[in-house]
Amino acid sequence: MNKQSNLYTIIYIIVLVVVVGVALAATSLALAPRQEENQLADTKRQILASVRIVPENDAITEDFSKYIVEQIVVNSEGKTIEGAEALKVNVAAQSKLADNERELPVYVCRLDNGDTKYILPVYGAGLWGPIWGYVAFDSNGTTIYGAYFAHQGETPGLGAEIEKPAFSNQFEGKRVFIDGAFKPVAVVKAGQQPLNGEDYVNGISGGTITSKGVGAMIDNCLSPYRTYLENLSNN
């Protein structure tokens, strides 16, 4: 075949595209298990971060198994959904459903001192993309023990500050039940206070939309756990 002909050029391009495509597909399939493993390890790391545990990279799975003594999924009535696995629940998808249709993961953590904490995932929208996190409660089901938040693409120095301890540490000691009423923690502009008497934290300066996103995320994702948290309080 004439290598200078248009037909040769077209065939050459087609073969090259096929070869490269097959190579990329094979590489993607080969790496998929490792990618899933890394993603799962990062999820476990974030869950532990909400209770102030920071494991070494090679000890994440081990520490997760050590401290997370139980994983359950409940519904909005606080009842366990048999057969559901907490780590397999798509929190992003669940956050868009009505409260009574959701599957709600709960990670039960036992610290070195014997204290039990209950870790609940949250998911919402920031300015430029999704935001998410984990909120850990004391065994009374009322007081927040710790929190961890992350984002996909918020602005560095502004909305991205939700990932910093300076923001998340504000949630420690905040309550979601006040005078018997369920009131998720509000995120407000520094110097302001919410109108409904709920506990609150200061939003990020210059990150107003992201801060409002965190507040909306907490309200939307913690509200379906109300009965479950009430049961903890009663027990």
mmCIF file of C-alpha atoms in Angstrom:
data_model
loop_
_atom_site.group_PDB
_atom_site.id
_atom_site.type_symbol
_atom_site.label_atom_id
_atom_site.label_comp_id
_atom_site.label_asym_id
_atom_site.label_seq_id
_atom_site.Cartn_x
_atom_site.Cartn_y
_atom_site.Cartn_z
ATOM 1 C CA MET A 1 0.000 0.000 0.000
ATOM 2 C CA ASN A 2 1.173 3.450 -0.842
ATOM 3 C CA LYS A 3 2.203 5.069 2.443
ATOM 4 C CA GLN A 4 1.588 8.477 0.940
ATOM 5 C CA SER A 5 -2.037 7.781 0.105
ATOM 6 C CA ASN A 6 -5.025 9.084 2.042
ATOM 7 C CA LEU A 7 -6.279 5.543 2.575
ATOM 8 C CA TYR A 8 -3.062 4.550 4.337
ATOM 9 C CA THR A 9 -3.281 7.600 6.584
ATOM 10 C CA ILE A 10 -6.876 6.811 7.535
ATOM 11 C CA ILE A 11 -6.124 3.147 8.261
ATOM 12 C CA TYR A 12 -3.051 4.115 10.270
ATOM 13 C CA ILE A 13 -5.058 6.547 12.407
ATOM 14 C CA ILE A 14 -7.832 3.989 13.003
ATOM 15 C CA VAL A 15 -5.360 1.294 14.062
ATOM 16 C CA LEU A 16 -3.531 3.740 16.333
ATOM 17 C CA VAL A 17 -6.773 4.838 17.999
ATOM 18 C CA VAL A 18 -7.857 1.224 18.539
ATOM 19 C CA VAL A 19 -4.494 0.216 19.994
ATOM 20 C CA VAL A 20 -4.351 3.215 22.328
ATOM 21 C CA GLY A 21 -7.983 2.724 23.339
ATOM 22 C CA VAL A 22 -7.448 -0.937 24.181
ATOM 23 C CA ALA A 23 -4.294 -0.085 26.137
ATOM 24 C CA LEU A 24 -6.105 2.601 28.154
ATOM 25 C CA ALA A 25 -9.071 0.329 28.824
ATOM 26 C CA ALA A 26 -6.794 -2.479 29.984
ATOM 27 C CA THR A 27 -4.879 -0.093 32.241
ATOM 28 C CA SER A 28 -8.106 1.256 33.713
ATOM 29 C CA LEU A 29 -9.396 -2.242 34.460
ATOM 30 C CA ALA A 30 -6.093 -3.261 35.990
ATOM 31 C CA LEU A 31 -5.998 -0.216 38.254
ATOM 32 C CA ALA A 32 -9.695 -0.277 39.231
ATOM 33 C CA PRO A 33 -9.255 -2.506 42.314
ATOM 34 C CA ARG A 34 -6.410 -0.328 43.593
ATOM 35 C CA GLN A 35 -8.426 2.846 42.980
ATOM 36 C CA GLU A 36 -11.410 1.436 44.862
ATOM 37 C CA GLU A 37 -9.122 0.349 47.682
ATOM 38 C CA ASN A 38 -7.579 3.828 47.926
ATOM 39 C CA GLN A 39 -10.986 5.493 47.848
ATOM 40 C CA LEU A 40 -12.271 3.221 50.615
ATOM 41 C CA ALA A 41 -9.160 3.903 52.697
ATOM 42 C CA ASP A 42 -9.682 7.651 52.295
ATOM 43 C CA THR A 43 -13.305 7.323 53.391
ATOM 44 C CA LYS A 44 -12.191 5.440 56.487
ATOM 45 C CA ARG A 45 -9.561 8.100 57.179
ATOM 46 C CA GLN A 46 -12.192 10.843 57.023
ATOM 47 C CA ILE A 47 -14.535 8.931 59.335
ATOM 48 C CA LEU A 48 -11.758 8.556 61.898
ATOM 49 C CA ALA A 49 -10.829 12.232 61.523
ATOM 50 C CA SER A 50 -14.255 13.205 62.865
ATOM 51 C CA VAL A 51 -13.289 11.646 66.218
ATOM 52 C CA ARG A 52 -9.800 13.182 66.136
ATOM 53 C CA ILE A 53 -7.994 9.983 65.170
ATOM 54 C CA VAL A 54 -5.275 10.486 62.561
ATOM 55 C CA PRO A 55 -3.801 7.123 61.534
ATOM 56 C CA GLU A 56 -0.667 6.604 59.499
ATOM 57 C CA ASN A 57 -1.339 5.849 55.825
ATOM 58 C CA ASP A 58 -0.371 2.209 56.239
ATOM 59 C CA ALA A 59 -2.526 1.803 59.355
ATOM 60 C CA ILE A 60 -5.864 3.254 58.203
ATOM 61 C CA THR A 61 -7.629 -0.074 57.728
ATOM 62 C CA GLU A 62 -6.208 -1.470 60.940
ATOM 63 C CA ASP A 63 -7.206 1.570 62.999
ATOM 64 C CA PHE A 64 -10.645 1.674 61.392
ATOM 65 C CA SER A 65 -11.253 -1.927 62.433
ATOM 66 C CA LYS A 66 -9.927 -1.154 65.907
ATOM 67 C CA TYR A 67 -12.029 1.920 66.637
ATOM 68 C CA ILE A 68 -15.179 1.396 64.540
ATOM 69 C CA VAL A 69 -16.813 -1.395 66.492
ATOM 70 C CA GLU A 70 -20.125 -1.423 64.638
ATOM 71 C CA GLN A 71 -21.552 -0.205 61.337
ATOM 72 C CA ILE A 72 -25.312 -0.044 60.841
ATOM 73 C CA VAL A 73 -27.828 1.596 58.541
ATOM 74 C CA VAL A 74 -31.034 3.018 59.984
ATOM 75 C CA ASN A 75 -34.157 4.670 58.614
ATOM 76 C CA SER A 76 -35.816 7.900 59.674
ATOM 77 C CA GLU A 77 -37.676 6.000 62.405
ATOM 78 C CA GLY A 78 -34.357 5.047 63.963
ATOM 79 C CA LYS A 79 -34.786 1.369 63.103
ATOM 80 C CA THR A 80 -31.950 -0.742 61.720
ATOM 81 C CA ILE A 81 -32.221 -1.717 58.054
ATOM 82 C CA GLU A 82 -31.173 -5.347 57.974
ATOM 83 C CA GLY A 83 -28.710 -6.360 55.274
ATOM 84 C CA ALA A 84 -27.602 -2.818 54.413
ATOM 85 C CA GLU A 85 -23.887 -1.973 54.639
ATOM 86 C CA ALA A 86 -22.916 1.479 55.863
ATOM 87 C CA LEU A 87 -19.822 1.894 53.691
ATOM 88 C CA LYS A 88 -21.770 0.946 50.567
ATOM 89 C CA VAL A 89 -24.518 3.533 51.035
ATOM 90 C CA ASN A 90 -24.320 6.341 48.462
ATOM 91 C CA VAL A 91 -24.771 9.299 50.800
ATOM 92 C CA ALA A 92 -24.847 11.768 47.892
ATOM 93 C CA ALA A 93 -27.824 10.002 46.336
ATOM 94 C CA GLN A 94 -29.565 9.487 49.672
ATOM 95 C CA SER A 95 -29.294 13.193 50.531
ATOM 96 C CA LYS A 96 -31.623 13.976 47.616
ATOM 97 C CA LEU A 97 -34.410 11.671 48.794
ATOM 98 C CA ALA A 98 -37.260 12.405 51.189
ATOM 99 C CA ASP A 99 -36.356 11.759 54.824
ATOM 100 C CA ASN A 100 -38.563 8.686 55.109
ATOM 101 C CA GLU A 101 -36.964 7.098 52.036
ATOM 102 C CA ARG A 102 -33.337 7.384 53.086
ATOM 103 C CA GLU A 103 -30.793 4.816 54.184
ATOM 104 C CA LEU A 104 -28.788 6.434 56.985
ATOM 105 C CA PRO A 105 -25.331 5.048 57.845
ATOM 106 C CA VAL A 106 -24.080 5.070 61.433
ATOM 107 C CA TYR A 107 -20.507 4.281 62.469
ATOM 108 C CA VAL A 108 -20.153 3.363 66.132
ATOM 109 C CA CYS A 109 -16.727 4.279 67.487
ATOM 110 C CA ARG A 110 -15.152 3.235 70.770
ATOM 111 C CA LEU A 111 -12.185 5.328 71.840
ATOM 112 C CA ASP A 112 -9.203 4.171 73.863
ATOM 113 C CA ASN A 113 -10.781 5.531 77.056
ATOM 114 C CA GLY A 114 -13.929 3.461 76.484
ATOM 115 C CA ASP A 115 -16.160 6.351 75.388
ATOM 116 C CA THR A 116 -18.594 5.572 72.567
ATOM 117 C CA LYS A 117 -19.205 8.008 69.721
ATOM 118 C CA TYR A 118 -21.697 7.854 66.861
ATOM 119 C CA ILE A 119 -20.483 9.131 63.477
ATOM 120 C CA LEU A 120 -22.980 10.295 60.859
ATOM 121 C CA PRO A 121 -22.130 11.256 57.241
ATOM 122 C CA VAL A 122 -23.325 14.482 55.608
ATOM 123 C CA TYR A 123 -23.298 15.586 51.947
ATOM 124 C CA GLY A 124 -24.236 18.808 50.195
ATOM 125 C CA ALA A 125 -23.264 21.489 47.685
ATOM 126 C CA GLY A 126 -20.702 24.274 47.987
ATOM 127 C CA LEU A 127 -19.962 27.095 45.571
ATOM 128 C CA TRP A 128 -18.090 25.094 42.917
ATOM 129 C CA GLY A 129 -18.998 21.511 43.649
ATOM 130 C CA PRO A 130 -19.940 18.929 46.263
ATOM 131 C CA ILE A 131 -18.988 19.185 49.915
ATOM 132 C CA TRP A 132 -19.249 16.408 52.462
ATOM 133 C CA GLY A 133 -18.155 15.339 55.894
ATOM 134 C CA TYR A 134 -18.756 13.363 59.071
ATOM 135 C CA VAL A 135 -20.225 14.564 62.367
ATOM 136 C CA ALA A 136 -19.499 12.581 65.541
ATOM 137 C CA PHE A 137 -21.886 12.637 68.504
ATOM 138 C CA ASP A 138 -21.348 11.797 72.143
ATOM 139 C CA SER A 139 -23.251 8.793 73.465
ATOM 140 C CA ASN A 140 -26.019 11.123 74.674
ATOM 141 C CA GLY A 141 -27.042 11.715 71.045
ATOM 142 C CA THR A 142 -27.222 15.439 71.703
ATOM 143 C CA THR A 143 -23.722 16.882 71.834
ATOM 144 C CA ILE A 144 -21.300 16.967 68.919
ATOM 145 C CA TYR A 145 -17.926 15.471 69.789
ATOM 146 C CA GLY A 146 -16.123 16.331 66.557
ATOM 147 C CA ALA A 147 -16.523 16.968 62.847
ATOM 148 C CA TYR A 148 -14.641 16.664 59.589
ATOM 149 C CA PHE A 149 -15.497 18.392 56.310
ATOM 150 C CA ALA A 150 -14.076 18.113 52.804
ATOM 151 C CA HIS A 151 -14.756 19.548 49.351
ATOM 152 C CA GLN A 152 -14.122 18.886 45.688
ATOM 153 C CA GLY A 153 -13.263 22.304 44.318
ATOM 154 C CA GLU A 154 -13.888 25.197 46.689
ATOM 155 C CA THR A 155 -11.687 28.288 46.413
ATOM 156 C CA PRO A 156 -8.350 28.020 48.299
ATOM 157 C CA GLY A 157 -8.211 30.476 51.182
ATOM 158 C CA LEU A 158 -11.990 30.966 51.060
ATOM 159 C CA GLY A 159 -14.541 28.150 50.844
ATOM 160 C CA ALA A 160 -11.793 25.527 50.993
ATOM 161 C CA GLU A 161 -11.203 26.566 54.615
ATOM 162 C CA ILE A 162 -14.063 24.275 55.686
ATOM 163 C CA GLU A 163 -11.482 21.484 55.578
ATOM 164 C CA LYS A 164 -9.317 23.205 58.177
ATOM 165 C CA PRO A 165 -9.559 22.430 61.929
ATOM 166 C CA ALA A 166 -10.116 26.148 62.604
ATOM 167 C CA PHE A 167 -13.581 25.697 61.113
ATOM 168 C CA SER A 168 -14.502 22.130 62.054
ATOM 169 C CA ASN A 169 -13.310 22.466 65.656
ATOM 170 C CA GLN A 170 -16.060 25.035 66.265
ATOM 171 C CA PHE A 171 -18.613 22.227 66.214
ATOM 172 C CA GLU A 172 -17.200 20.518 69.293
ATOM 173 C CA GLY A 173 -19.651 20.751 72.184
ATOM 174 C CA LYS A 174 -22.518 22.129 70.085
ATOM 175 C CA ARG A 175 -25.969 20.649 70.691
ATOM 176 C CA VAL A 176 -28.692 19.575 68.284
ATOM 177 C CA PHE A 177 -31.425 19.259 70.933
ATOM 178 C CA ILE A 178 -32.261 22.444 72.804
ATOM 179 C CA ASP A 179 -35.154 22.500 75.268
ATOM 180 C CA GLY A 180 -36.401 19.284 73.718
ATOM 181 C CA ALA A 181 -36.476 20.670 70.193
ATOM 182 C CA PHE A 182 -34.253 19.328 67.410
ATOM 183 C CA LYS A 183 -32.189 22.193 66.020
ATOM 184 C CA PRO A 184 -29.185 21.301 63.825
ATOM 185 C CA VAL A 185 -26.201 23.584 64.319
ATOM 186 C CA ALA A 186 -26.405 26.757 62.219
ATOM 187 C CA VAL A 187 -23.527 28.334 60.287
ATOM 188 C CA VAL A 188 -23.744 32.127 60.448
ATOM 189 C CA LYS A 189 -21.688 35.139 59.515
ATOM 190 C CA ALA A 190 -19.194 36.134 62.225
ATOM 191 C CA GLY A 191 -20.820 38.521 64.685
ATOM 192 C CA GLN A 192 -24.339 37.329 63.948
ATOM 193 C CA GLN A 193 -26.600 34.837 65.718
ATOM 194 C CA PRO A 194 -29.402 32.615 64.402
ATOM 195 C CA LEU A 195 -32.963 33.670 65.077
ATOM 196 C CA ASN A 196 -34.262 30.321 66.336
ATOM 197 C CA GLY A 197 -31.947 29.907 69.314
ATOM 198 C CA GLU A 198 -29.964 26.972 67.924
ATOM 199 C CA ASP A 199 -26.269 26.503 68.618
ATOM 200 C CA TYR A 200 -24.113 27.984 65.890
ATOM 201 C CA VAL A 201 -20.623 28.358 64.474
ATOM 202 C CA ASN A 202 -19.032 31.172 62.488
ATOM 203 C CA GLY A 203 -18.897 30.781 58.732
ATOM 204 C CA ILE A 204 -15.806 31.280 56.594
ATOM 205 C CA SER A 205 -14.900 34.906 55.957
ATOM 206 C CA GLY A 206 -15.201 35.446 52.205
ATOM 207 C CA GLY A 207 -16.737 31.995 51.754
ATOM 208 C CA THR A 208 -20.372 32.893 52.292
ATOM 209 C CA ILE A 209 -21.889 30.507 49.769
ATOM 210 C CA THR A 210 -19.781 27.568 50.933
ATOM 211 C CA SER A 211 -20.628 28.363 54.563
ATOM 212 C CA LYS A 212 -24.330 28.434 53.746
ATOM 213 C CA GLY A 213 -23.825 25.138 51.929
ATOM 214 C CA VAL A 214 -22.386 23.574 55.082
ATOM 215 C CA GLY A 215 -25.331 24.847 57.122
ATOM 216 C CA ALA A 216 -27.848 23.502 54.612
ATOM 217 C CA MET A 217 -25.962 20.198 54.410
ATOM 218 C CA ILE A 218 -26.049 19.726 58.172
ATOM 219 C CA ASP A 219 -29.755 20.556 58.348
ATOM 220 C CA ASN A 220 -30.663 18.289 55.429
ATOM 221 C CA CYS A 221 -28.524 15.319 56.436
ATOM 222 C CA LEU A 222 -28.857 15.317 60.222
ATOM 223 C CA SER A 223 -32.608 15.932 60.382
ATOM 224 C CA PRO A 224 -33.484 12.367 59.248
ATOM 225 C CA TYR A 225 -31.417 11.053 62.181
ATOM 226 C CA ARG A 226 -33.567 12.884 64.706
ATOM 227 C CA THR A 227 -35.382 9.810 66.028
ATOM 228 C CA TYR A 228 -32.180 7.767 66.149
ATOM 229 C CA LEU A 229 -30.434 10.493 68.133
ATOM 230 C CA GLU A 230 -33.455 10.827 70.434
ATOM 231 C CA ASN A 231 -33.255 7.095 71.123
ATOM 232 C CA LEU A 232 -29.592 7.473 72.076
ATOM 233 C CA SER A 233 -30.533 10.295 74.422
ATOM 234 C CA ASN A 234 -33.315 8.266 76.024
ATOM 235 C CA ASN A 235 -31.018 5.301 76.541
#
